Coordinates of C-alpha atoms (C1' of nucleotides) in Angstrom, one line a residue:
Chain Y
M22 CA 0.0 0.0 0.0
P23 CA 1.3 3.5 -0.8
D24 CA 2.3 6.0 1.8
I25 CA -1.1 7.5 2.1
N26 CA -3.9 7.0 4.4
I27 CA -7.3 5.9 3.2
S28 CA -10.8 7.3 3.6
G29 CA -11.2 10.5 5.3
A30 CA -7.9 11.2 6.8
I31 CA -5.7 13.3 4.5
R32 CA -2.0 13.1 4.5
L33 CA 0.5 15.3 2.6
P34 CA 3.3 14.0 0.5
K35 CA 6.5 12.7 2.0
A36 CA 8.5 15.0 4.3
V37 CA 10.4 13.9 7.4
A38 CA 9.2 15.6 10.6
K39 CA 11.8 17.8 12.1
P40 CA 11.6 20.2 15.1
K41 CA 11.2 23.9 14.2
P42 CA 12.6 26.9 16.1
A43 CA 9.8 28.2 18.2
S44 CA 8.4 31.6 17.1
S45 CA 4.7 31.0 16.6
P46 CA 2.8 27.9 17.7
C47 CA 2.6 26.7 14.1
A48 CA 6.2 27.5 13.3
A49 CA 7.2 25.4 16.3
C50 CA 4.9 22.5 15.4
T51 CA 6.9 19.2 15.0
I52 CA 4.5 17.8 12.4
R53 CA 4.1 20.9 10.3
D54 CA 6.1 19.4 7.4
L55 CA 3.7 16.5 7.3
A56 CA 0.5 18.5 7.6
V57 CA -1.6 20.6 5.3
C58 CA 0.2 23.5 6.9
S59 CA 3.3 22.6 4.9
A60 CA 1.7 24.4 1.9
L61 CA 1.9 27.7 3.8
E62 CA 4.7 29.8 5.1
G63 CA 5.4 33.1 6.9
T64 CA 2.4 35.3 7.2
E65 CA 0.1 32.7 5.6
L66 CA 0.9 30.5 8.6
D67 CA -0.1 33.3 10.9
R68 CA -3.5 33.4 9.2
L69 CA -3.9 29.7 9.8
N70 CA -2.8 30.1 13.4
A71 CA -5.4 32.8 14.0
I72 CA -8.3 30.4 13.4
R73 CA -6.6 27.4 15.0
M74 CA -8.0 26.0 18.3
P75 CA -5.9 23.5 20.2
A76 CA -7.8 20.4 21.4
Q77 CA -7.0 17.2 23.4
M78 CA -8.6 13.9 24.0
T79 CA -7.7 10.8 26.0
G80 CA -7.3 7.4 24.5
G81 CA -10.7 5.7 23.8
G82 CA -12.5 9.0 23.4
T83 CA -14.7 9.7 20.5
L84 CA -13.9 12.8 18.5
F85 CA -17.1 12.6 16.5
D86 CA -19.8 10.1 15.6
E87 CA -21.0 8.8 12.3
G88 CA -24.1 10.8 11.3
A89 CA -23.2 13.9 13.4
T90 CA -23.1 17.4 11.9
A91 CA -19.6 18.3 10.6
D92 CA -18.9 21.7 12.0
Y93 CA -15.2 21.3 12.6
V94 CA -12.2 19.8 10.8
Y95 CA -9.1 18.7 12.6
N96 CA -5.4 18.1 12.1
L97 CA -3.9 15.5 14.3
T98 CA -0.6 16.5 15.9
V99 CA 0.0 13.8 18.5
G100 CA -1.3 10.2 18.9
T101 CA -3.2 7.8 16.7
M102 CA -6.9 7.5 15.8
K103 CA -9.2 5.1 14.1
L104 CA -12.1 5.8 11.7
Y105 CA -14.9 3.3 11.4
R106 CA -18.4 2.5 10.2
L107 CA -20.8 0.2 11.9
L108 CA -23.6 -2.1 10.9
P109 CA -26.7 -2.2 13.1
D110 CA -25.7 -5.5 14.8
G111 CA -22.2 -4.1 15.8
R112 CA -20.1 -5.4 12.9
R113 CA -17.4 -2.8 12.4
Q114 CA -15.2 -1.8 9.5
I115 CA -12.3 0.4 10.3
T116 CA -11.7 2.4 7.1
G117 CA -8.4 4.0 8.1
F118 CA -6.1 5.0 10.9
V119 CA -5.0 8.6 11.5
Y120 CA -1.5 9.5 12.3
P121 CA 0.2 12.8 13.3
G122 CA 0.0 15.2 10.4
D123 CA -3.2 13.8 9.0
F124 CA -6.2 16.0 8.3
L125 CA -9.6 14.7 9.1
G126 CA -13.2 15.7 9.2
L127 CA -13.7 17.2 5.8
A128 CA -17.3 16.0 5.2
N129 CA -19.0 16.9 2.0
N130 CA -22.6 17.2 2.8
G131 CA -22.1 18.3 6.4
E132 CA -22.6 14.9 7.9
R133 CA -19.9 12.7 9.2
A134 CA -19.6 9.5 7.3
Y135 CA -17.7 7.7 10.0
T136 CA -16.9 7.7 13.7
A137 CA -13.4 9.0 14.7
E138 CA -12.0 7.6 17.9
A139 CA -8.7 8.1 19.7
L140 CA -6.5 5.0 20.0
S141 CA -4.2 6.8 22.4
D142 CA -4.1 10.2 24.0
I143 CA -4.2 12.7 21.2
S144 CA -3.7 16.4 20.5
L145 CA -5.3 18.2 17.5
C146 CA -5.6 21.5 15.8
K147 CA -9.3 22.2 15.5
F148 CA -10.8 24.6 12.9
K149 CA -14.2 25.9 12.2
R150 CA -15.2 24.4 8.8
G151 CA -16.2 27.7 7.2
Q152 CA -13.2 29.5 8.5
L153 CA -10.8 27.0 7.0
E154 CA -12.8 27.0 3.8
N155 CA -12.3 30.7 3.5
L156 CA -8.6 30.2 3.9
F157 CA -8.7 27.6 1.2
N158 CA -10.3 30.1 -1.1
E159 CA -7.7 32.6 -0.2
F160 CA -4.8 30.2 -0.8
P161 CA -5.6 28.1 -3.8
K162 CA -2.5 26.0 -3.5
L163 CA -4.1 24.5 -0.4
K164 CA -7.0 23.4 -2.7
D165 CA -4.6 21.9 -5.2
R166 CA -3.0 19.9 -2.5
L167 CA -6.2 18.6 -1.2
L168 CA -7.3 17.6 -4.7
G169 CA -4.1 15.7 -5.3
I170 CA -4.3 14.0 -1.9
S171 CA -7.9 13.0 -2.4
R172 CA -6.9 11.2 -5.6
D173 CA -4.1 9.5 -3.7
E174 CA -6.6 8.4 -1.1
L175 CA -8.8 7.0 -3.7
V176 CA -5.9 4.9 -5.0
A177 CA -5.3 3.7 -1.5
A178 CA -9.0 2.9 -1.1
Q179 CA -8.8 0.8 -4.2
A180 CA -5.9 -1.1 -2.8
Q181 CA -7.9 -1.7 0.4
M182 CA -10.8 -3.0 -1.7
L183 CA -8.6 -5.4 -3.4
L184 CA -7.3 -6.5 0.0
L185 CA -10.8 -6.9 1.5
G186 CA -12.4 -8.5 -1.6
R187 CA -9.7 -10.8 -2.8
K188 CA -6.7 -11.4 -0.5
T189 CA -6.3 -14.3 2.0
A190 CA -5.9 -13.7 5.7
R191 CA -2.1 -14.3 5.3
E192 CA -1.9 -11.7 2.5
R193 CA -3.9 -9.2 4.4
I194 CA -1.7 -9.4 7.5
A195 CA 1.4 -9.2 5.3
S196 CA 0.0 -6.1 3.5
F197 CA -0.8 -4.5 6.9
I198 CA 2.7 -5.1 8.2
I199 CA 4.4 -3.8 5.0
A200 CA 2.1 -0.7 5.0
T201 CA 3.0 -0.1 8.7
I202 CA 6.7 -0.3 7.9
E203 CA 6.3 2.1 5.1
R204 CA 4.4 4.6 7.3
A205 CA 7.1 4.3 9.9
E206 CA 9.7 5.1 7.3
L207 CA 7.7 8.1 6.1
M208 CA 7.4 9.4 9.6
G209 CA 11.0 8.7 10.6
L210 CA 10.1 6.2 13.3
P211 CA 11.8 2.9 14.1
T212 CA 11.2 0.3 11.3
N213 CA 12.4 -2.8 13.1
P214 CA 10.7 -3.7 15.3
I215 CA 7.7 -1.6 14.2
E216 CA 5.3 -0.1 16.6
V217 CA 1.7 -1.3 16.2
P218 CA -0.5 0.9 18.4
M219 CA -3.8 -0.8 17.6
S220 CA -5.3 -4.0 19.2
R221 CA -5.7 -7.3 17.5
N222 CA -9.4 -6.5 17.4
D223 CA -8.8 -3.2 15.6
I224 CA -6.4 -4.9 13.1
G225 CA -9.1 -7.4 12.4
D226 CA -11.8 -4.8 11.9
Y227 CA -9.5 -3.0 9.5
L228 CA -8.6 -6.1 7.5
G229 CA -12.0 -7.7 7.5
L230 CA -10.9 -10.5 9.9
T231 CA -11.6 -11.6 13.4
T232 CA -9.3 -11.1 16.4
E233 CA -8.6 -14.8 16.4
T234 CA -7.6 -15.0 12.8
V235 CA -5.3 -12.0 13.2
S236 CA -3.6 -13.7 16.2
R237 CA -3.3 -17.1 14.5
T238 CA -1.9 -15.6 11.3
L239 CA 0.7 -13.6 13.1
T240 CA 1.7 -16.7 15.0
R241 CA 2.1 -18.6 11.8
L242 CA 4.2 -15.8 10.3
K243 CA 6.3 -16.0 13.4
Q244 CA 6.6 -19.8 13.1
T245 CA 7.7 -19.5 9.5
K246 CA 10.4 -17.0 10.5
M247 CA 9.0 -14.0 8.7
I248 CA 8.4 -11.9 11.8
S249 CA 9.0 -12.0 15.5
L250 CA 6.8 -10.8 18.2
P251 CA 9.2 -9.3 20.7
A252 CA 6.7 -7.4 22.8
N253 CA 3.2 -6.3 23.0
K254 CA 2.3 -3.9 20.2
Q255 CA 5.5 -4.6 18.4
I256 CA 6.4 -6.7 15.4
G257 CA 10.0 -7.5 14.4
I258 CA 10.7 -7.8 10.7
I259 CA 12.8 -10.8 9.7
D260 CA 12.0 -11.3 6.0
R261 CA 10.7 -8.1 4.6
D262 CA 11.0 -9.2 1.0
G263 CA 9.1 -12.3 1.8
L264 CA 6.4 -10.3 3.4
T265 CA 6.2 -8.0 0.4
K266 CA 5.8 -11.0 -1.9
I267 CA 3.0 -12.4 0.2
A268 CA 1.3 -9.0 0.5
E269 CA 1.4 -8.7 -3.3
G270 CA -0.3 -12.0 -3.8
F271 CA 2.7 -14.1 -5.0
Chain K
M1 CA -24.6 3.2 -1.3
P2 CA -25.0 6.8 -2.3
D3 CA -25.5 8.1 -5.8
I4 CA -21.8 8.3 -6.5
N5 CA -19.4 6.0 -8.1
I6 CA -16.3 4.8 -6.3
S7 CA -12.7 4.9 -7.1
G8 CA -11.5 6.7 -10.1
A9 CA -14.7 7.5 -12.0
I10 CA -16.0 10.9 -11.0
R11 CA -19.7 11.7 -11.1
L12 CA -21.3 15.0 -10.7
P13 CA -24.4 15.6 -8.4
K14 CA -27.9 14.6 -9.4
A15 CA -29.3 16.0 -12.6
V16 CA -31.6 14.2 -14.9
A17 CA -30.2 13.9 -18.4
K18 CA -32.2 15.7 -21.0
P19 CA -31.6 16.3 -24.7
K20 CA -30.1 19.7 -25.6
P21 CA -30.9 21.7 -28.8
A22 CA -27.9 21.2 -31.1
S23 CA -25.6 24.2 -31.6
S24 CA -22.1 22.9 -30.7
P25 CA -21.3 19.2 -30.0
C26 CA -21.1 19.9 -26.3
A27 CA -24.3 21.9 -26.2
A28 CA -26.1 19.0 -27.9
C29 CA -24.6 16.3 -25.6
T30 CA -27.3 14.3 -23.9
I31 CA -25.3 13.7 -20.8
R32 CA -23.9 17.1 -20.3
D33 CA -25.9 17.8 -17.2
L34 CA -24.4 14.7 -15.6
A35 CA -20.8 15.4 -16.6
V36 CA -18.1 17.7 -15.4
C37 CA -19.1 19.9 -18.2
S38 CA -22.2 20.9 -16.3
A39 CA -20.0 23.4 -14.4
L40 CA -19.5 25.3 -17.6
E41 CA -21.7 27.3 -19.9
G42 CA -21.6 29.3 -23.1
T43 CA -18.2 30.3 -24.2
E44 CA -16.6 28.2 -21.4
L45 CA -18.1 25.2 -23.0
D46 CA -16.6 26.2 -26.3
R47 CA -13.2 26.2 -24.7
L48 CA -13.8 22.7 -23.5
N49 CA -15.0 21.6 -26.9
A50 CA -11.9 23.0 -28.5
I51 CA -9.7 20.5 -26.6
R52 CA -12.2 17.6 -26.8
M53 CA -11.4 14.5 -28.9
P54 CA -14.2 12.1 -29.6
A55 CA -13.4 8.4 -29.1
Q56 CA -15.1 5.0 -29.5
M57 CA -14.4 1.5 -28.3
T58 CA -16.2 -1.8 -28.7
G59 CA -17.4 -3.9 -25.8
G60 CA -14.6 -5.9 -24.2
G61 CA -11.9 -3.4 -25.3
T62 CA -9.4 -2.0 -22.9
L63 CA -9.2 1.8 -22.7
F64 CA -6.0 1.7 -20.6
D65 CA -4.1 -0.8 -18.4
E66 CA -3.0 -0.6 -14.8
G67 CA 0.5 0.8 -14.7
A68 CA 0.3 2.6 -18.0
T69 CA 1.2 6.2 -18.4
A70 CA -1.8 8.5 -17.8
D71 CA -1.6 11.0 -20.7
Y72 CA -5.4 11.3 -21.3
V73 CA -8.5 11.7 -19.2
Y74 CA -11.9 10.7 -20.4
N75 CA -15.6 11.5 -20.0
L76 CA -17.9 8.6 -20.8
T77 CA -20.9 9.6 -22.9
V78 CA -22.3 6.2 -24.0
G79 CA -22.1 2.7 -22.6
T80 CA -20.7 1.2 -19.4
M81 CA -17.2 0.4 -18.3
K82 CA -15.5 -1.5 -15.4
L83 CA -12.4 -0.5 -13.5
Y84 CA -10.3 -3.2 -11.9
R85 CA -7.1 -4.2 -10.2
L86 CA -5.5 -7.7 -10.5
L87 CA -3.4 -9.9 -8.3
P88 CA -0.5 -11.8 -10.0
D89 CA -2.5 -15.1 -10.1
G90 CA -5.5 -13.4 -11.8
R91 CA -7.7 -12.7 -8.8
R92 CA -9.5 -9.5 -9.7
Q93 CA -11.2 -6.8 -7.8
I94 CA -13.5 -4.5 -9.7
T95 CA -13.3 -1.1 -7.9
G96 CA -16.1 0.5 -9.7
F97 CA -18.3 0.7 -12.8
V98 CA -18.4 3.8 -15.0
Y99 CA -21.6 5.1 -16.5
P100 CA -22.4 7.9 -18.9
G101 CA -21.4 11.3 -17.5
D102 CA -18.6 9.8 -15.4
F103 CA -15.2 11.2 -15.6
L104 CA -12.2 8.8 -15.5
G105 CA -8.5 8.7 -15.8
L106 CA -7.4 11.4 -13.5
A107 CA -4.2 9.7 -12.1
N108 CA -2.2 11.6 -9.6
N109 CA 1.4 10.4 -10.3
G110 CA 0.9 9.9 -14.0
E111 CA 0.5 6.2 -13.7
R112 CA -2.9 4.4 -14.0
A113 CA -3.9 2.7 -10.8
Y114 CA -6.4 0.4 -12.5
T115 CA -7.4 -1.1 -15.8
A116 CA -10.4 0.4 -17.6
E117 CA -12.4 -1.9 -19.8
A118 CA -15.5 -1.4 -21.9
L119 CA -18.5 -3.6 -20.8
S120 CA -20.4 -2.5 -23.9
D121 CA -19.7 -0.4 -26.9
I122 CA -18.8 3.0 -25.6
S123 CA -18.3 6.6 -26.7
L124 CA -16.1 9.0 -24.9
C125 CA -14.8 12.5 -24.9
K126 CA -11.0 12.3 -24.6
F127 CA -8.8 15.1 -23.3
K128 CA -5.0 15.6 -23.1
R129 CA -4.3 15.7 -19.4
G130 CA -2.3 18.9 -19.5
Q131 CA -4.8 20.8 -21.6
L132 CA -7.7 19.9 -19.3
E133 CA -5.6 20.9 -16.3
N134 CA -5.0 24.3 -17.9
L135 CA -8.7 24.6 -18.2
F136 CA -9.2 23.6 -14.6
N137 CA -6.8 26.4 -13.6
E138 CA -8.7 28.9 -15.7
F139 CA -12.1 27.9 -14.3
P140 CA -11.6 27.3 -10.6
K141 CA -15.2 26.2 -10.2
L142 CA -14.2 23.0 -12.0
K143 CA -11.7 22.3 -9.3
D144 CA -14.1 22.9 -6.5
R145 CA -16.4 20.5 -8.1
L146 CA -13.8 17.8 -8.4
L147 CA -12.8 18.3 -4.8
G148 CA -16.3 17.8 -3.6
I149 CA -16.8 14.9 -5.8
S150 CA -13.6 13.3 -4.6
R151 CA -14.8 13.5 -1.1
D152 CA -18.1 11.9 -2.1
E153 CA -16.1 9.1 -3.8
L154 CA -14.2 8.5 -0.6
V155 CA -17.4 8.1 1.3
A156 CA -18.6 5.6 -1.3
A157 CA -15.3 3.8 -1.1
Q158 CA -15.8 3.5 2.7
A159 CA -19.2 2.0 2.1
Q160 CA -17.7 -0.5 -0.3
M161 CA -15.0 -1.4 2.3
L162 CA -17.7 -2.0 4.9
L163 CA -19.4 -4.2 2.3
L164 CA -16.3 -6.2 1.4
G165 CA -15.0 -6.5 4.9
R166 CA -18.1 -7.2 6.9
K167 CA -21.2 -8.0 4.9
T168 CA -22.6 -11.4 4.0
A169 CA -23.1 -12.5 0.5
R170 CA -26.8 -11.9 0.8
E171 CA -26.2 -8.4 2.1
R172 CA -23.7 -7.6 -0.6
I173 CA -26.1 -8.7 -3.4
A174 CA -28.9 -6.7 -1.8
S175 CA -26.6 -3.6 -1.5
F176 CA -25.6 -4.0 -5.2
I177 CA -29.3 -4.2 -6.3
I178 CA -30.3 -1.2 -4.2
A179 CA -27.3 0.8 -5.5
T180 CA -28.2 -0.1 -9.1
I181 CA -31.8 1.0 -8.5
E182 CA -30.6 4.3 -7.2
R183 CA -28.3 4.8 -10.1
A184 CA -31.1 4.1 -12.5
E185 CA -33.2 6.7 -10.7
L186 CA -30.4 9.2 -10.9
M187 CA -30.0 8.6 -14.6
G188 CA -33.7 8.5 -15.4
L189 CA -33.7 4.9 -16.5
P190 CA -36.3 2.2 -15.8
T191 CA -36.2 1.1 -12.2
N192 CA -38.3 -2.0 -12.4
P193 CA -37.0 -4.2 -13.7
I194 CA -33.5 -2.8 -13.6
E195 CA -31.0 -3.2 -16.2
V196 CA -27.8 -5.0 -15.0
P197 CA -25.3 -4.8 -17.9
M198 CA -22.5 -6.7 -16.2
S199 CA -22.0 -10.5 -16.0
R200 CA -22.3 -12.6 -12.9
N201 CA -18.6 -12.9 -12.9
D202 CA -18.2 -9.1 -12.9
I203 CA -20.7 -8.7 -10.1
G204 CA -18.7 -11.3 -8.2
D205 CA -15.4 -9.5 -8.8
Y206 CA -17.1 -6.3 -7.6
L207 CA -18.6 -7.7 -4.5
G208 CA -15.7 -10.0 -3.5
L209 CA -17.7 -13.2 -4.3
T210 CA -17.5 -16.0 -6.9
T211 CA -19.9 -16.3 -9.9
E212 CA -21.5 -19.2 -8.3
T213 CA -22.2 -17.4 -5.0
V214 CA -23.7 -14.5 -6.9
S215 CA -25.9 -16.9 -8.9
R216 CA -27.0 -18.8 -5.8
T217 CA -27.7 -15.7 -3.8
L218 CA -29.8 -14.2 -6.6
T219 CA -31.8 -17.5 -6.9
R220 CA -32.4 -17.4 -3.1
L221 CA -33.6 -13.8 -3.2
K222 CA -36.0 -14.9 -6.0
Q223 CA -37.2 -17.9 -4.0
T224 CA -38.0 -15.6 -1.1
K225 CA -39.9 -13.3 -3.4
M226 CA -37.7 -10.3 -3.0
I227 CA -36.8 -10.1 -6.7
S228 CA -37.6 -11.7 -10.0
L229 CA -35.3 -12.6 -12.8
P230 CA -37.4 -11.9 -15.8
A231 CA -34.7 -11.9 -18.4
N232 CA -30.9 -12.0 -18.8
K233 CA -29.3 -8.9 -17.4
Q234 CA -32.5 -7.8 -15.7
I235 CA -33.7 -7.9 -12.1
G236 CA -37.3 -7.3 -11.2
I237 CA -37.8 -5.6 -7.8
I238 CA -40.5 -7.1 -5.7
D239 CA -39.6 -5.9 -2.2
R240 CA -37.4 -2.9 -2.3
D241 CA -37.8 -2.1 1.4
G242 CA -36.9 -5.6 2.3
L243 CA -33.8 -5.4 0.1
T244 CA -32.8 -2.1 1.7
K245 CA -33.1 -3.7 5.1
I246 CA -30.9 -6.6 4.1
A247 CA -28.4 -4.3 2.4
E248 CA -28.1 -2.2 5.6
G249 CA -27.4 -5.3 7.7
F250 CA -30.7 -5.6 9.6
Chain W
dC18 C1' 0.1 -9.6 44.1
dG19 C1' -4.2 -9.7 42.0
dG20 C1' -7.7 -8.6 38.5
dG21 C1' -9.5 -7.2 34.1
dG22 C1' -8.5 -6.7 29.7
dT23 C1' -5.9 -8.5 25.7
dG24 C1' -4.0 -12.1 23.3
dT25 C1' -3.4 -17.0 22.2
dT26 C1' -4.8 -21.6 21.2
dG27 C1' -8.1 -25.5 20.3
dA28 C1' -12.3 -27.7 18.4
dA29 C1' -16.6 -27.5 16.1
dC30 C1' -18.9 -25.1 12.8
dA31 C1' -20.5 -22.2 8.8
dT32 C1' -20.2 -19.6 4.9
dA33 C1' -18.6 -19.2 0.8
dT34 C1' -15.3 -21.6 -2.5
dT35 C1' -14.0 -25.1 -5.6
dC36 C1' -14.8 -28.6 -8.7
dA37 C1' -17.9 -30.5 -11.8
dA38 C1' -21.9 -31.1 -14.6
dC39 C1' -25.5 -29.4 -16.9
dA40 C1' -28.8 -25.8 -18.7
dA41 C1' -29.9 -21.6 -21.0
dC42 C1' -29.0 -18.2 -23.8
dT43 C1' -26.5 -15.6 -27.7
dG44 C1' -25.0 -15.1 -31.8
dT45 C1' -23.4 -17.1 -36.1
dG46 C1' -23.5 -19.8 -40.2
dG47 C1' -25.8 -23.2 -42.9
Chain L
dC8 C1' -35.1 -19.9 -39.8
dC9 C1' -33.2 -23.3 -37.4
dA10 C1' -29.1 -25.7 -35.7
dC11 C1' -25.1 -25.6 -33.4
dA12 C1' -21.2 -23.9 -30.8
dG13 C1' -19.5 -21.2 -27.4
dT14 C1' -20.3 -18.6 -23.6
dT15 C1' -22.7 -17.5 -19.5
dG16 C1' -25.5 -18.9 -15.8
dT17 C1' -27.3 -22.4 -12.6
dT18 C1' -27.2 -26.2 -9.5
dG19 C1' -25.0 -29.9 -6.7
dA20 C1' -21.5 -32.0 -3.7
dA21 C1' -17.2 -31.8 -1.4
dT22 C1' -14.0 -28.9 0.5
dA23 C1' -11.5 -25.1 2.8
dT24 C1' -10.8 -20.9 4.9
dG25 C1' -12.0 -18.3 8.3
dT26 C1' -15.5 -17.9 12.2
dT27 C1' -17.5 -19.0 16.5
dC28 C1' -17.5 -20.6 20.9
dA29 C1' -14.7 -21.7 24.7
dA30 C1' -10.8 -22.0 27.7
dC31 C1' -6.6 -20.5 29.1
dA32 C1' -2.3 -17.6 29.3
dC33 C1' -0.3 -13.3 29.5
dC34 C1' 0.7 -8.9 31.0
dC35 C1' 0.4 -4.5 32.2
dC36 C1' -1.3 -1.6 35.8
dG37 C1' -3.5 -1.0 39.7

DNA sequence: CGGGGTGTTGAACATATTCAACAACTGTGG
DNA sequence: CCACAGTTGTTGAATATGTTCAACACCCCG
């Protein structure tokens, strides 16, 4: 899977996060290079900062629910989130995870299409929808960015459809591991072992599998010496090329 | 599923197609109200027409292949297409169908993310990518449209992920039938029986099922008096509300 | 140290797949 | 216009992959 997030969360092209000398809150932001904000500089950034509201939430909290009115949009700065849709009997499909730098909440018709929940404690920049839209109109390059990103997201969504519709459990797990490695590379985080902040249950709901199948499949990948499971929420990569082959369906 | 197409093909908001008095090829176009072109009028339309190249293809033909360079974008005017991705061993996931008025081919990185194949004989308006992009820059309202549409597509893609990841065969087929009814309504086509131009195999590859399962499931829906199968490529709707309930997971 | 949640493992089961045969339909040529 | 061939669709039986139900282990975290 490419280095983009699917469905709702918007990520900007590759740029390694690096600390900024503090002068305004935005200029000091550690994930500025990853976020929408990277399209702006200098006084433009001040304009963004003027309409920015900082927000926090503890792990497990719900930022917004499917069906709610979409009055705000957000930019995640710290932590991880999950986006999901539910069926009436509780079956759940996680449509994407949100990482620092990702933008979320841009609903089209004013209604949220998914629930957004914090996996860990999170910090966000919060914007009133209309105010940010005004800024978008003022700085068209922001709009171009979003358009390009949306197309990338569509491509990622297609990859996920291929995964959900046609890949085996083994292939899905391998795809997930490879995608997680690629995201870690993109964000400049450790790539071996990789950090996997979500539960087995969440992984299952993302890959269209049950917790048990996720667990079993990981165990089998460990037995066949493709990965190791050194600690909770960590996966050690032993045979990346092998995993890639599996992920691609060979 | 909402009245939008997923993944790659771009549809504009609801508008019933109606014939236009002929004056320029675009002004006479029967699907103009459905297409991107609806954002333009008068002389703007002439500009579009100036860079437009008519194209045809017979059913079964491949418009472009996954991985090819994306030099052109297209607007389908007549016929139906399917978009798909393949795994090395031939497993296929159809990520969307393309109907008259849909826009397709806008690749981000210049490489096609999917194969586009004609289901029936088709006609298209073909544009050189760069030329159309210039026009987009000249008429920003086109860009706004595309941005909104892309978000709609993302929502549709999420719905499809929920379907592929969590719905039963019965629920998938019901969802597909309901979506097809809604599309027929949108396009002002007969809604009972509905026209289903794709094969069982294509339906299966779209819903993450096999041909046999599609066939069996349709038969069972017929036996339970929810649909009828009056002729090849047609489905009669007997209990739409029941189908909707099934599709939504009740 | 103890308890609740998370993760793992096992066995029985179910849904959809695979393999196979046949039926129906389409389109083509006699 | 009918016959035939190839394709598409349907149905059946056996099978497999992943699920469900259940028990247990692990491990943070109090």
